Amino acid sequence: MIPIPSGIQGQVFSLFDLEQKLKPRGYDIGGNWDYDHGSFDYKISDEVGYQFLRVPFSVVNGQLDDKEVTVRLGEPYLLSHKYQRGLDDNVHVGNFSASFDQFSEPQDPDAEFPEEYIDTGKELVEELDRILLT
């Protein structure tokens, strides 16, 4: 994980407004959200695992499933996940669990971030500052 300082850190926004500005630029709300926090993820590469710029946020007012929720952005950071090839051999098979455990577990959920994408991540954060702070 590589933190990237940004002017957006600590800023409060409507989640709806963030989605309107960020989704057309390739950001998605990451799968690790809960009712009081989440993140926007931008996939930089999927050559060897997945490399993301992640922009975490926490709820200031409401819950994430509320239309009027406001969120405070955290410090953006670069994140790399490296996945195993093939099927996960630690899957516990049963009718119910098979629907959830069908994919490989991360081989390294906090893998080293490839050097060649660090500048890309910094440029993405500069773009976020321009988009969100002007």
Tab-separated table of N, CA, C and O in Angstrom:
chain	number	residue	atom	x	y	z
A	1	MET	N	0.847	-1.171	0.000
A	1	MET	CA	0.000	0.000	0.000
A	1	MET	C	0.893	1.235	0.000
A	1	MET	O	1.825	1.330	0.788
A	2	ILE	N	0.596	2.160	-0.929
A	2	ILE	CA	1.387	3.383	-1.045
A	2	ILE	C	0.443	4.583	-0.920
A	2	ILE	O	-0.343	4.865	-1.831
A	3	PRO	N	0.471	5.308	0.219
A	3	PRO	CA	-0.387	6.487	0.369
A	3	PRO	C	0.082	7.618	-0.548
A	3	PRO	O	1.275	7.782	-0.790
A	4	ILE	N	-0.887	8.385	-1.059
A	4	ILE	CA	-0.577	9.539	-1.904
A	4	ILE	C	-1.298	10.750	-1.316
A	4	ILE	O	-2.530	10.820	-1.359
A	5	PRO	N	-0.550	11.696	-0.729
A	5	PRO	CA	-1.174	12.882	-0.141
A	5	PRO	C	-2.010	13.636	-1.178
A	5	PRO	O	-1.660	13.708	-2.355
A	6	SER	N	-3.132	14.187	-0.696
A	6	SER	CA	-4.053	14.854	-1.605
A	6	SER	C	-4.856	15.915	-0.865
A	6	SER	O	-5.145	15.768	0.327
A	7	GLY	N	-5.264	16.935	-1.591
A	7	GLY	CA	-6.135	17.972	-1.041
A	7	GLY	C	-7.543	17.482	-0.775
A	7	GLY	O	-8.299	18.127	-0.056
A	8	ILE	N	-7.926	16.345	-1.340
A	8	ILE	CA	-9.290	15.847	-1.129
A	8	ILE	C	-9.446	15.174	0.231
A	8	ILE	O	-10.561	14.998	0.707
A	9	GLN	N	-8.328	14.802	0.847
A	9	GLN	CA	-8.390	14.129	2.137
A	9	GLN	C	-9.077	15.025	3.162
A	9	GLN	O	-8.720	16.185	3.326
A	10	GLY	N	-10.095	14.486	3.822
A	10	GLY	CA	-10.830	15.231	4.841
A	10	GLY	C	-11.992	16.041	4.307
A	10	GLY	O	-12.789	16.561	5.082
A	11	GLN	N	-12.119	16.149	2.990
A	11	GLN	CA	-13.204	16.926	2.384
A	11	GLN	C	-14.512	16.130	2.428
A	11	GLN	O	-14.509	14.908	2.294
A	12	VAL	N	-15.631	16.847	2.587
A	12	VAL	CA	-16.948	16.224	2.682
A	12	VAL	C	-17.728	16.505	1.397
A	12	VAL	O	-17.756	17.632	0.912
A	13	PHE	N	-18.353	15.436	0.868
A	13	PHE	CA	-19.113	15.524	-0.382
A	13	PHE	C	-20.386	14.698	-0.268
A	13	PHE	O	-20.456	13.743	0.506
A	14	SER	N	-21.339	15.017	-1.103
A	14	SER	CA	-22.490	14.143	-1.307
A	14	SER	C	-21.982	12.926	-2.080
A	14	SER	O	-21.270	13.073	-3.078
A	15	LEU	N	-22.347	11.736	-1.621
A	15	LEU	CA	-21.920	10.524	-2.331
A	15	LEU	C	-22.486	10.513	-3.748
A	15	LEU	O	-21.808	10.123	-4.694
A	16	PHE	N	-23.707	10.989	-3.905
A	16	PHE	CA	-24.320	11.051	-5.232
A	16	PHE	C	-23.470	11.918	-6.167
A	16	PHE	O	-23.195	11.534	-7.308
A	17	ASP	N	-23.031	13.098	-5.681
A	17	ASP	CA	-22.203	13.977	-6.510
A	17	ASP	C	-20.869	13.320	-6.872
A	17	ASP	O	-20.394	13.442	-8.002
A	18	LEU	N	-20.269	12.629	-5.892
A	18	LEU	CA	-19.012	11.927	-6.181
A	18	LEU	C	-19.214	10.886	-7.271
A	18	LEU	O	-18.403	10.776	-8.189
A	19	GLU	N	-20.292	10.115	-7.156
A	19	GLU	CA	-20.555	9.091	-8.165
A	19	GLU	C	-20.748	9.714	-9.542
A	19	GLU	O	-20.254	9.180	-10.545
A	20	GLN	N	-21.440	10.837	-9.615
A	20	GLN	CA	-21.674	11.508	-10.897
A	20	GLN	C	-20.374	11.984	-11.533
A	20	GLN	O	-20.233	11.990	-12.748
A	21	LYS	N	-19.420	12.390	-10.708
A	21	LYS	CA	-18.141	12.894	-11.219
A	21	LYS	C	-17.120	11.792	-11.483
A	21	LYS	O	-16.321	11.903	-12.412
A	22	LEU	N	-17.130	10.738	-10.669
A	22	LEU	CA	-16.058	9.751	-10.744
A	22	LEU	C	-16.373	8.524	-11.599
A	22	LEU	O	-15.483	8.001	-12.273
A	23	LYS	N	-17.596	8.065	-11.583
A	23	LYS	CA	-17.926	6.856	-12.357
A	23	LYS	C	-17.661	7.020	-13.855
A	23	LYS	O	-17.123	6.100	-14.476
A	24	PRO	N	-18.001	8.167	-14.477
A	24	PRO	CA	-17.685	8.313	-15.905
A	24	PRO	C	-16.182	8.292	-16.201
A	24	PRO	O	-15.775	8.042	-17.321
A	25	ARG	N	-15.364	8.509	-15.180
A	25	ARG	CA	-13.913	8.494	-15.354
A	25	ARG	C	-13.290	7.141	-15.023
A	25	ARG	O	-12.077	7.006	-14.964
A	26	GLY	N	-14.127	6.137	-14.745
A	26	GLY	CA	-13.616	4.789	-14.534
A	26	GLY	C	-13.560	4.327	-13.089
A	26	GLY	O	-13.068	3.235	-12.810
A	27	TYR	N	-14.041	5.120	-12.158
A	27	TYR	CA	-14.052	4.724	-10.744
A	27	TYR	C	-15.319	3.938	-10.436
A	27	TYR	O	-16.387	4.230	-10.953
A	28	ASP	N	-15.174	2.939	-9.579
A	28	ASP	CA	-16.302	2.148	-9.092
A	28	ASP	C	-16.251	2.130	-7.578
A	28	ASP	O	-15.169	2.214	-6.987
A	29	ILE	N	-17.404	1.974	-6.962
A	29	ILE	CA	-17.397	1.774	-5.517
A	29	ILE	C	-16.930	0.350	-5.285
A	29	ILE	O	-17.481	-0.606	-5.820
A	30	GLY	N	-15.845	0.218	-4.512
A	30	GLY	CA	-15.242	-1.079	-4.261
A	30	GLY	C	-16.170	-2.009	-3.504
A	30	GLY	O	-17.104	-1.581	-2.832
A	31	GLY	N	-15.916	-3.280	-3.594
A	31	GLY	CA	-16.753	-4.287	-2.973
A	31	GLY	C	-16.608	-4.383	-1.467
A	31	GLY	O	-17.306	-5.144	-0.826
A	32	ASN	N	-15.714	-3.596	-0.873
A	32	ASN	CA	-15.488	-3.696	0.564
A	32	ASN	C	-16.267	-2.645	1.351
A	32	ASN	O	-15.886	-2.261	2.438
A	33	TRP	N	-17.393	-2.187	0.832
A	33	TRP	CA	-18.147	-1.144	1.517
A	33	TRP	C	-19.047	-1.747	2.602
A	33	TRP	O	-19.365	-2.917	2.601
A	34	ASP	N	-19.401	-0.894	3.537
A	34	ASP	CA	-20.366	-1.227	4.578
A	34	ASP	C	-21.278	-0.014	4.699
A	34	ASP	O	-21.124	0.946	3.950
A	35	TYR	N	-22.209	0.000	5.631
A	35	TYR	CA	-23.151	1.112	5.720
A	35	TYR	C	-22.516	2.407	6.205
A	35	TYR	O	-23.095	3.469	6.050
A	36	ASP	N	-21.296	2.341	6.761
A	36	ASP	CA	-20.675	3.557	7.276
A	36	ASP	C	-19.328	3.887	6.621
A	36	ASP	O	-18.701	4.871	6.956
A	37	HIS	N	-18.874	3.081	5.672
A	37	HIS	CA	-17.618	3.371	4.987
A	37	HIS	C	-17.540	2.586	3.671
A	37	HIS	O	-18.295	1.646	3.462
A	38	GLY	N	-16.617	2.998	2.827
A	38	GLY	CA	-16.402	2.321	1.553
A	38	GLY	C	-15.228	2.953	0.838
A	38	GLY	O	-14.421	3.662	1.450
A	39	SER	N	-15.138	2.726	-0.457
A	39	SER	CA	-14.054	3.322	-1.244
A	39	SER	C	-14.436	3.375	-2.713
A	39	SER	O	-15.248	2.589	-3.188
A	40	PHE	N	-13.835	4.330	-3.391
A	40	PHE	CA	-13.866	4.356	-4.847
A	40	PHE	C	-12.566	3.734	-5.312
A	40	PHE	O	-11.489	4.061	-4.807
A	41	ASP	N	-12.656	2.823	-6.271
A	41	ASP	CA	-11.481	2.159	-6.817
A	41	ASP	C	-11.352	2.469	-8.301
A	41	ASP	O	-12.341	2.473	-9.030
A	42	TYR	N	-10.117	2.713	-8.718
A	42	TYR	CA	-9.795	2.889	-10.129
A	42	TYR	C	-8.773	1.812	-10.476
A	42	TYR	O	-7.667	1.793	-9.916
A	43	LYS	N	-9.146	0.903	-11.369
A	43	LYS	CA	-8.218	-0.169	-11.755
A	43	LYS	C	-7.189	0.395	-12.735
A	43	LYS	O	-7.522	0.841	-13.826
A	44	ILE	N	-5.938	0.364	-12.310
A	44	ILE	CA	-4.838	0.870	-13.131
A	44	ILE	C	-4.368	-0.218	-14.091
A	44	ILE	O	-4.097	0.045	-15.257
A	45	SER	N	-4.268	-1.443	-13.590
A	45	SER	CA	-3.780	-2.550	-14.425
A	45	SER	C	-4.273	-3.869	-13.845
A	45	SER	O	-4.588	-3.972	-12.666
A	46	ASP	N	-4.311	-4.870	-14.705
A	46	ASP	CA	-4.602	-6.223	-14.235
A	46	ASP	C	-3.637	-7.214	-14.872
A	46	ASP	O	-3.947	-8.366	-15.066
A	47	GLU	N	-2.416	-6.713	-15.170
A	47	GLU	CA	-1.403	-7.546	-15.808
A	47	GLU	C	-0.949	-8.698	-14.917
A	47	GLU	O	-0.989	-9.848	-15.292
A	48	VAL	N	-0.506	-8.369	-13.726
A	48	VAL	CA	-0.079	-9.364	-12.747
A	48	VAL	C	-0.885	-9.083	-11.489
A	48	VAL	O	-0.526	-8.252	-10.686
A	49	GLY	N	-2.020	-9.742	-11.332
A	49	GLY	CA	-2.933	-9.386	-10.251
A	49	GLY	C	-3.699	-8.137	-10.650
A	49	GLY	O	-3.956	-7.905	-11.829
A	50	TYR	N	-4.042	-7.321	-9.647
A	50	TYR	CA	-4.778	-6.085	-9.913
A	50	TYR	C	-4.114	-4.947	-9.170
A	50	TYR	O	-3.796	-5.075	-7.988
A	51	GLN	N	-3.937	-3.818	-9.859
A	51	GLN	CA	-3.392	-2.622	-9.247
A	51	GLN	C	-4.482	-1.548	-9.265
A	51	GLN	O	-5.069	-1.281	-10.327
A	52	PHE	N	-4.749	-0.952	-8.102
A	52	PHE	CA	-5.816	0.023	-7.948
A	52	PHE	C	-5.313	1.304	-7.315
A	52	PHE	O	-4.392	1.279	-6.504
A	53	LEU	N	-5.988	2.391	-7.656
A	53	LEU	CA	-5.969	3.584	-6.829
A	53	LEU	C	-7.242	3.492	-6.008
A	53	LEU	O	-8.332	3.334	-6.570
A	54	ARG	N	-7.118	3.530	-4.700
A	54	ARG	CA	-8.286	3.445	-3.825
A	54	ARG	C	-8.446	4.771	-3.086
A	54	ARG	O	-7.483	5.310	-2.542
A	55	VAL	N	-9.684	5.281	-3.084
A	55	VAL	CA	-10.025	6.505	-2.366
A	55	VAL	C	-11.062	6.116	-1.308
A	55	VAL	O	-12.241	5.947	-1.621
A	56	PRO	N	-10.614	5.950	-0.053
A	56	PRO	CA	-11.552	5.538	0.992
A	56	PRO	C	-12.456	6.692	1.410
A	56	PRO	O	-12.102	7.864	1.270
A	57	PHE	N	-13.629	6.345	1.916
A	57	PHE	CA	-14.523	7.364	2.469
A	57	PHE	C	-15.275	6.795	3.657
A	57	PHE	O	-15.434	5.582	3.790
A	58	SER	N	-15.701	7.699	4.529
A	58	SER	CA	-16.514	7.303	5.673
A	58	SER	C	-17.745	8.208	5.718
A	58	SER	O	-17.691	9.365	5.309
A	59	VAL	N	-18.828	7.673	6.213
A	59	VAL	CA	-20.095	8.397	6.246
A	59	VAL	C	-20.041	9.493	7.307
A	59	VAL	O	-19.605	9.261	8.431
A	60	VAL	N	-20.507	10.677	6.924
A	60	VAL	CA	-20.632	11.800	7.846
A	60	VAL	C	-22.074	11.906	8.327
A	60	VAL	O	-22.342	12.119	9.504
A	61	ASN	N	-22.998	11.727	7.374
A	61	ASN	CA	-24.417	11.882	7.676
A	61	ASN	C	-25.218	10.861	6.874
A	61	ASN	O	-25.165	10.881	5.650
A	62	GLY	N	-25.944	9.970	7.561
A	62	GLY	CA	-26.764	8.967	6.886
A	62	GLY	C	-26.062	7.623	6.820
A	62	GLY	O	-25.151	7.343	7.578
A	63	GLN	N	-26.538	6.794	5.902
A	63	GLN	CA	-25.938	5.496	5.610
A	63	GLN	C	-25.750	5.398	4.108
A	63	GLN	O	-26.435	6.079	3.344
A	64	LEU	N	-24.843	4.537	3.677
A	64	LEU	CA	-24.516	4.474	2.253
A	64	LEU	C	-25.697	4.131	1.366
A	64	LEU	O	-25.690	4.458	0.191
A	65	ASP	N	-26.709	3.488	1.898
A	65	ASP	CA	-27.870	3.191	1.063
A	65	ASP	C	-28.907	4.311	1.086
A	65	ASP	O	-29.955	4.201	0.466
A	66	ASP	N	-28.613	5.440	1.777
A	66	ASP	CA	-29.482	6.620	1.768
A	66	ASP	C	-29.162	7.488	0.567
A	66	ASP	O	-27.992	7.652	0.206
A	67	LYS	N	-30.174	8.090	-0.021
A	67	LYS	CA	-29.966	8.935	-1.201
A	67	LYS	C	-29.190	10.211	-0.869
A	67	LYS	O	-28.404	10.690	-1.673
A	68	GLU	N	-29.377	10.741	0.313
A	68	GLU	CA	-28.773	12.026	0.686
A	68	GLU	C	-27.499	11.895	1.520
A	68	GLU	O	-27.078	12.856	2.156
A	69	VAL	N	-26.874	10.732	1.549
A	69	VAL	CA	-25.705	10.503	2.393
A	69	VAL	C	-24.541	11.412	1.999
A	69	VAL	O	-24.331	11.699	0.819
A	70	THR	N	-23.817	11.899	3.017
A	70	THR	CA	-22.592	12.655	2.777
A	70	THR	C	-21.424	11.853	3.345
A	70	THR	O	-21.566	11.133	4.343
A	71	VAL	N	-20.273	11.979	2.689
A	71	VAL	CA	-19.091	11.205	3.075
A	71	VAL	C	-17.867	12.104	3.161
A	71	VAL	O	-17.795	13.145	2.510
A	72	ARG	N	-16.913	11.674	3.994
A	72	ARG	CA	-15.621	12.354	4.111
A	72	ARG	C	-14.579	11.455	3.457
A	72	ARG	O	-14.488	10.261	3.768
A	73	LEU	N	-13.797	12.037	2.544
A	73	LEU	CA	-12.775	11.260	1.841
A	73	LEU	C	-11.528	11.098	2.701
A	73	LEU	O	-11.137	12.012	3.431
A	74	GLY	N	-10.925	9.934	2.591
A	74	GLY	CA	-9.662	9.654	3.258
A	74	GLY	C	-8.502	9.862	2.296
A	74	GLY	O	-8.681	10.320	1.164
A	75	GLU	N	-7.314	9.508	2.740
A	75	GLU	CA	-6.125	9.649	1.896
A	75	GLU	C	-6.104	8.568	0.826
A	75	GLU	O	-6.213	7.377	1.145
A	76	PRO	N	-5.992	8.958	-0.445
A	76	PRO	CA	-5.899	7.965	-1.518
A	76	PRO	C	-4.624	7.135	-1.365
A	76	PRO	O	-3.615	7.606	-0.826
A	77	TYR	N	-4.690	5.889	-1.848
A	77	TYR	CA	-3.503	5.042	-1.813
A	77	TYR	C	-3.541	4.039	-2.956
A	77	TYR	O	-4.595	3.732	-3.512
A	78	LEU	N	-2.349	3.549	-3.293
A	78	LEU	CA	-2.198	2.542	-4.332
A	78	LEU	C	-2.166	1.178	-3.656
A	78	LEU	O	-1.550	0.997	-2.606
A	79	LEU	N	-2.846	0.227	-4.283
A	79	LEU	CA	-3.025	-1.097	-3.696
A	79	LEU	C	-2.866	-2.139	-4.787
A	79	LEU	O	-3.330	-1.950	-5.913
A	80	SER	N	-2.238	-3.245	-4.435
A	80	SER	CA	-2.043	-4.322	-5.392
A	80	SER	C	-2.513	-5.632	-4.781
A	80	SER	O	-2.202	-5.933	-3.626
A	81	HIS	N	-3.304	-6.395	-5.546
A	81	HIS	CA	-3.729	-7.736	-5.145
A	81	HIS	C	-3.180	-8.705	-6.173
A	81	HIS	O	-3.354	-8.513	-7.365
A	82	LYS	N	-2.532	-9.751	-5.714
A	82	LYS	CA	-2.040	-10.792	-6.606
A	82	LYS	C	-2.835	-12.053	-6.313
A	82	LYS	O	-2.893	-12.500	-5.167
A	83	TYR	N	-3.470	-12.629	-7.341
A	83	TYR	CA	-4.322	-13.801	-7.173
A	83	TYR	C	-3.639	-15.073	-7.628
A	83	TYR	O	-2.798	-15.056	-8.524
A	84	GLN	N	-4.042	-16.177	-7.016
A	84	GLN	CA	-3.566	-17.487	-7.433
A	84	GLN	C	-4.123	-17.813	-8.811
A	84	GLN	O	-5.194	-17.356	-9.167
A	85	ARG	N	-3.425	-18.622	-9.511
A	85	ARG	CA	-3.962	-19.145	-10.761
A	85	ARG	C	-4.749	-20.408	-10.435
A	85	ARG	O	-4.409	-21.157	-9.540
A	86	GLY	N	-5.827	-20.633	-11.160
A	86	GLY	CA	-6.597	-21.858	-10.956
A	86	GLY	C	-7.609	-21.725	-9.847
A	86	GLY	O	-7.906	-20.645	-9.378
A	87	LEU	N	-8.118	-22.868	-9.429
A	87	LEU	CA	-9.158	-22.894	-8.421
A	87	LEU	C	-8.562	-22.837	-7.025
A	87	LEU	O	-7.446	-23.293	-6.790
A	88	ASP	N	-9.328	-22.309	-6.104
A	88	ASP	CA	-8.923	-22.236	-4.711
A	88	ASP	C	-9.042	-23.620	-4.086
A	88	ASP	O	-10.109	-24.206	-4.076
A	89	ASP	N	-7.942	-24.141	-3.555
A	89	ASP	CA	-7.995	-25.458	-2.953
A	89	ASP	C	-8.418	-25.422	-1.485
A	89	ASP	O	-8.469	-26.450	-0.820
A	90	ASN	N	-8.757	-24.246	-0.968
A	90	ASN	CA	-9.244	-24.121	0.403
A	90	ASN	C	-10.737	-23.915	0.459
A	90	ASN	O	-11.280	-23.521	1.478
A	91	VAL	N	-11.430	-24.161	-0.620
A	91	VAL	CA	-12.878	-23.973	-0.680
A	91	VAL	C	-13.574	-25.081	0.096
A	91	VAL	O	-13.226	-26.256	-0.018
A	92	HIS	N	-14.558	-24.701	0.888
A	92	HIS	CA	-15.383	-25.667	1.601
A	92	HIS	C	-16.661	-25.804	0.803
A	92	HIS	O	-17.477	-24.900	0.763
A	93	VAL	N	-16.836	-26.941	0.140
A	93	VAL	CA	-17.933	-27.102	-0.796
A	93	VAL	C	-19.178	-27.616	-0.096
A	93	VAL	O	-19.147	-28.574	0.656
A	94	GLY	N	-20.247	-26.931	-0.397
A	94	GLY	CA	-21.584	-27.287	0.045
A	94	GLY	C	-22.514	-26.501	-0.855
A	94	GLY	O	-22.081	-25.558	-1.519
A	95	ASN	N	-23.751	-26.851	-0.916
A	95	ASN	CA	-24.664	-26.158	-1.817
A	95	ASN	C	-24.694	-24.659	-1.574
A	95	ASN	O	-24.714	-23.867	-2.499
A	96	PHE	N	-24.702	-24.258	-0.320
A	96	PHE	CA	-24.792	-22.833	-0.010
A	96	PHE	C	-23.452	-22.137	-0.196
A	96	PHE	O	-23.343	-21.126	-0.875
A	97	SER	N	-22.391	-22.687	0.383
A	97	SER	CA	-21.102	-22.009	0.360
A	97	SER	C	-20.454	-22.004	-1.023
A	97	SER	O	-19.660	-21.124	-1.329
A	98	ALA	N	-20.773	-22.952	-1.871
A	98	ALA	CA	-20.146	-23.018	-3.197
A	98	ALA	C	-20.441	-21.778	-4.013
A	98	ALA	O	-19.624	-21.344	-4.817
A	99	SER	N	-21.593	-21.182	-3.798
A	99	SER	CA	-21.937	-19.979	-4.560
A	99	SER	C	-21.069	-18.794	-4.170
A	99	SER	O	-20.923	-17.853	-4.934
A	100	PHE	N	-20.453	-18.838	-2.979
A	100	PHE	CA	-19.609	-17.734	-2.535
A	100	PHE	C	-18.132	-18.022	-2.677
A	100	PHE	O	-17.329	-17.122	-2.863
A	101	ASP	N	-17.714	-19.272	-2.580
A	101	ASP	CA	-16.312	-19.644	-2.514
A	101	ASP	C	-15.732	-20.117	-3.838
A	101	ASP	O	-14.727	-20.798	-3.858
A	102	GLN	N	-16.326	-19.730	-4.946
A	102	GLN	CA	-15.898	-20.291	-6.214
A	102	GLN	C	-14.634	-19.649	-6.780
A	102	GLN	O	-14.037	-20.173	-7.702
A	103	PHE	N	-14.195	-18.522	-6.247
A	103	PHE	CA	-13.047	-17.826	-6.801
A	103	PHE	C	-11.818	-18.028	-5.921
A	103	PHE	O	-11.915	-18.310	-4.739
A	104	SER	N	-10.665	-17.830	-6.506
A	104	SER	CA	-9.416	-18.008	-5.775
A	104	SER	C	-9.260	-16.941	-4.703
A	104	SER	O	-9.603	-15.786	-4.901
A	105	GLU	N	-8.695	-17.382	-3.585
A	105	GLU	CA	-8.315	-16.449	-2.538
A	105	GLU	C	-7.092	-15.673	-3.036
A	105	GLU	O	-6.289	-16.196	-3.806
A	106	PRO	N	-6.911	-14.419	-2.571
A	106	PRO	CA	-5.700	-13.699	-2.973
A	106	PRO	C	-4.458	-14.443	-2.513
A	106	PRO	O	-4.390	-14.905	-1.377
A	107	GLN	N	-3.495	-14.584	-3.405
A	107	GLN	CA	-2.215	-15.159	-3.034
A	107	GLN	C	-1.498	-14.176	-2.125
A	107	GLN	O	-0.867	-14.559	-1.152
A	108	ASP	N	-1.612	-12.888	-2.451
A	108	ASP	CA	-1.021	-11.825	-1.642
A	108	ASP	C	-1.940	-10.613	-1.732
A	108	ASP	O	-1.892	-9.863	-2.698
A	109	PRO	N	-2.820	-10.400	-0.724
A	109	PRO	CA	-3.782	-9.307	-0.787
A	109	PRO	C	-3.153	-7.925	-0.653
A	109	PRO	O	-3.782	-6.927	-0.944
A	110	ASP	N	-1.895	-7.859	-0.217
A	110	ASP	CA	-1.192	-6.585	-0.137
A	110	ASP	C	0.157	-6.726	-0.825
A	110	ASP	O	1.206	-6.501	-0.249
A	111	ALA	N	0.099	-7.131	-2.100
A	111	ALA	CA	1.311	-7.382	-2.876
A	111	ALA	C	2.077	-6.081	-3.114
A	111	ALA	O	1.524	-4.987	-3.024
A	112	GLU	N	3.337	-6.238	-3.419
A	112	GLU	CA	4.164	-5.079	-3.737
A	112	GLU	C	3.595	-4.389	-4.975
A	112	GLU	O	3.215	-5.045	-5.954
A	113	PHE	N	3.526	-3.056	-4.925
A	113	PHE	CA	2.950	-2.304	-6.037
A	113	PHE	C	4.025	-2.086	-7.103
A	113	PHE	O	5.122	-1.615	-6.791
A	114	PRO	N	3.725	-2.431	-8.375
A	114	PRO	CA	4.730	-2.274	-9.439
A	114	PRO	C	5.157	-0.811	-9.616
A	114	PRO	O	4.331	0.086	-9.716
A	115	GLU	N	6.450	-0.627	-9.646
A	115	GLU	CA	7.057	0.707	-9.754
A	115	GLU	C	6.530	1.507	-10.950
A	115	GLU	O	6.309	2.709	-10.855
A	116	GLU	N	6.294	0.821	-12.076
A	116	GLU	CA	5.914	1.528	-13.301
A	116	GLU	C	4.528	2.179	-13.221
A	116	GLU	O	4.201	3.023	-14.054
A	117	TYR	N	3.717	1.821	-12.208
A	117	TYR	CA	2.378	2.401	-12.099
A	117	TYR	C	2.262	3.467	-11.008
A	117	TYR	O	1.199	4.060	-10.849
A	118	ILE	N	3.336	3.723	-10.279
A	118	ILE	CA	3.274	4.714	-9.205
A	118	ILE	C	3.014	6.109	-9.765
A	118	ILE	O	2.163	6.843	-9.251
A	119	ASP	N	3.706	6.497	-10.835
A	119	ASP	CA	3.472	7.818	-11.431
A	119	ASP	C	2.049	7.943	-11.962
A	119	ASP	O	1.432	9.000	-11.861
A	120	THR	N	1.517	6.862	-12.520
A	120	THR	CA	0.119	6.870	-12.988
A	120	THR	C	-0.811	7.160	-11.822
A	120	THR	O	-1.740	7.964	-11.935
A	121	GLY	N	-0.577	6.514	-10.683
A	121	GLY	CA	-1.389	6.754	-9.496
A	121	GLY	C	-1.313	8.197	-9.037
A	121	GLY	O	-2.332	8.809	-8.691
A	122	LYS	N	-0.124	8.774	-9.039
A	122	LYS	CA	0.049	10.178	-8.640
A	122	LYS	C	-0.690	11.111	-9.593
A	122	LYS	O	-1.314	12.089	-9.166
A	123	GLU	N	-0.630	10.814	-10.885
A	123	GLU	CA	-1.351	11.637	-11.870
A	123	GLU	C	-2.864	11.533	-11.661
A	123	GLU	O	-3.586	12.527	-11.790
A	124	LEU	N	-3.357	10.340	-11.326
A	124	LEU	CA	-4.786	10.164	-11.072
A	124	LEU	C	-5.231	10.980	-9.859
A	124	LEU	O	-6.312	11.575	-9.855
A	125	VAL	N	-4.396	11.037	-8.833
A	125	VAL	CA	-4.733	11.819	-7.641
A	125	VAL	C	-4.724	13.318	-7.965
A	125	VAL	O	-5.599	14.059	-7.514
A	126	GLU	N	-3.771	13.758	-8.771
A	126	GLU	CA	-3.764	15.170	-9.201
A	126	GLU	C	-5.046	15.494	-9.968
A	126	GLU	O	-5.642	16.561	-9.787
A	127	GLU	N	-5.487	14.572	-10.817
A	127	GLU	CA	-6.731	14.754	-11.555
A	127	GLU	C	-7.924	14.824	-10.593
A	127	GLU	O	-8.818	15.653	-10.759
A	128	LEU	N	-7.937	13.956	-9.585
A	128	LEU	CA	-9.010	13.993	-8.589
A	128	LEU	C	-9.064	15.347	-7.886
A	128	LEU	O	-10.148	15.910	-7.674
A	129	ASP	N	-7.903	15.887	-7.532
A	129	ASP	CA	-7.851	17.207	-6.890
A	129	ASP	C	-8.485	18.263	-7.796
A	129	ASP	O	-9.269	19.093	-7.340
A	130	ARG	N	-8.143	18.215	-9.083
A	130	ARG	CA	-8.711	19.211	-10.031
A	130	ARG	C	-10.218	19.040	-10.162
A	130	ARG	O	-10.966	20.019	-10.160
A	131	ILE	N	-10.673	17.799	-10.280
A	131	ILE	CA	-12.103	17.519	-10.486
A	131	ILE	C	-12.921	17.901	-9.263
A	131	ILE	O	-13.994	18.508	-9.387
A	132	LEU	N	-12.449	17.544	-8.091
A	132	LEU	CA	-13.259	17.661	-6.889
A	132	LEU	C	-13.070	18.971	-6.120
A	132	LEU	O	-13.931	19.348	-5.340
A	133	LEU	N	-11.949	19.657	-6.329
A	133	LEU	CA	-11.682	20.851	-5.540
A	133	LEU	C	-11.841	22.154	-6.299
A	133	LEU	O	-11.590	23.217	-5.748
A	134	THR	N	-12.274	22.078	-7.549
A	134	THR	CA	-12.480	23.338	-8.299
A	134	THR	C	-13.949	23.546	-8.598
A	134	THR	O	-14.771	22.709	-8.512
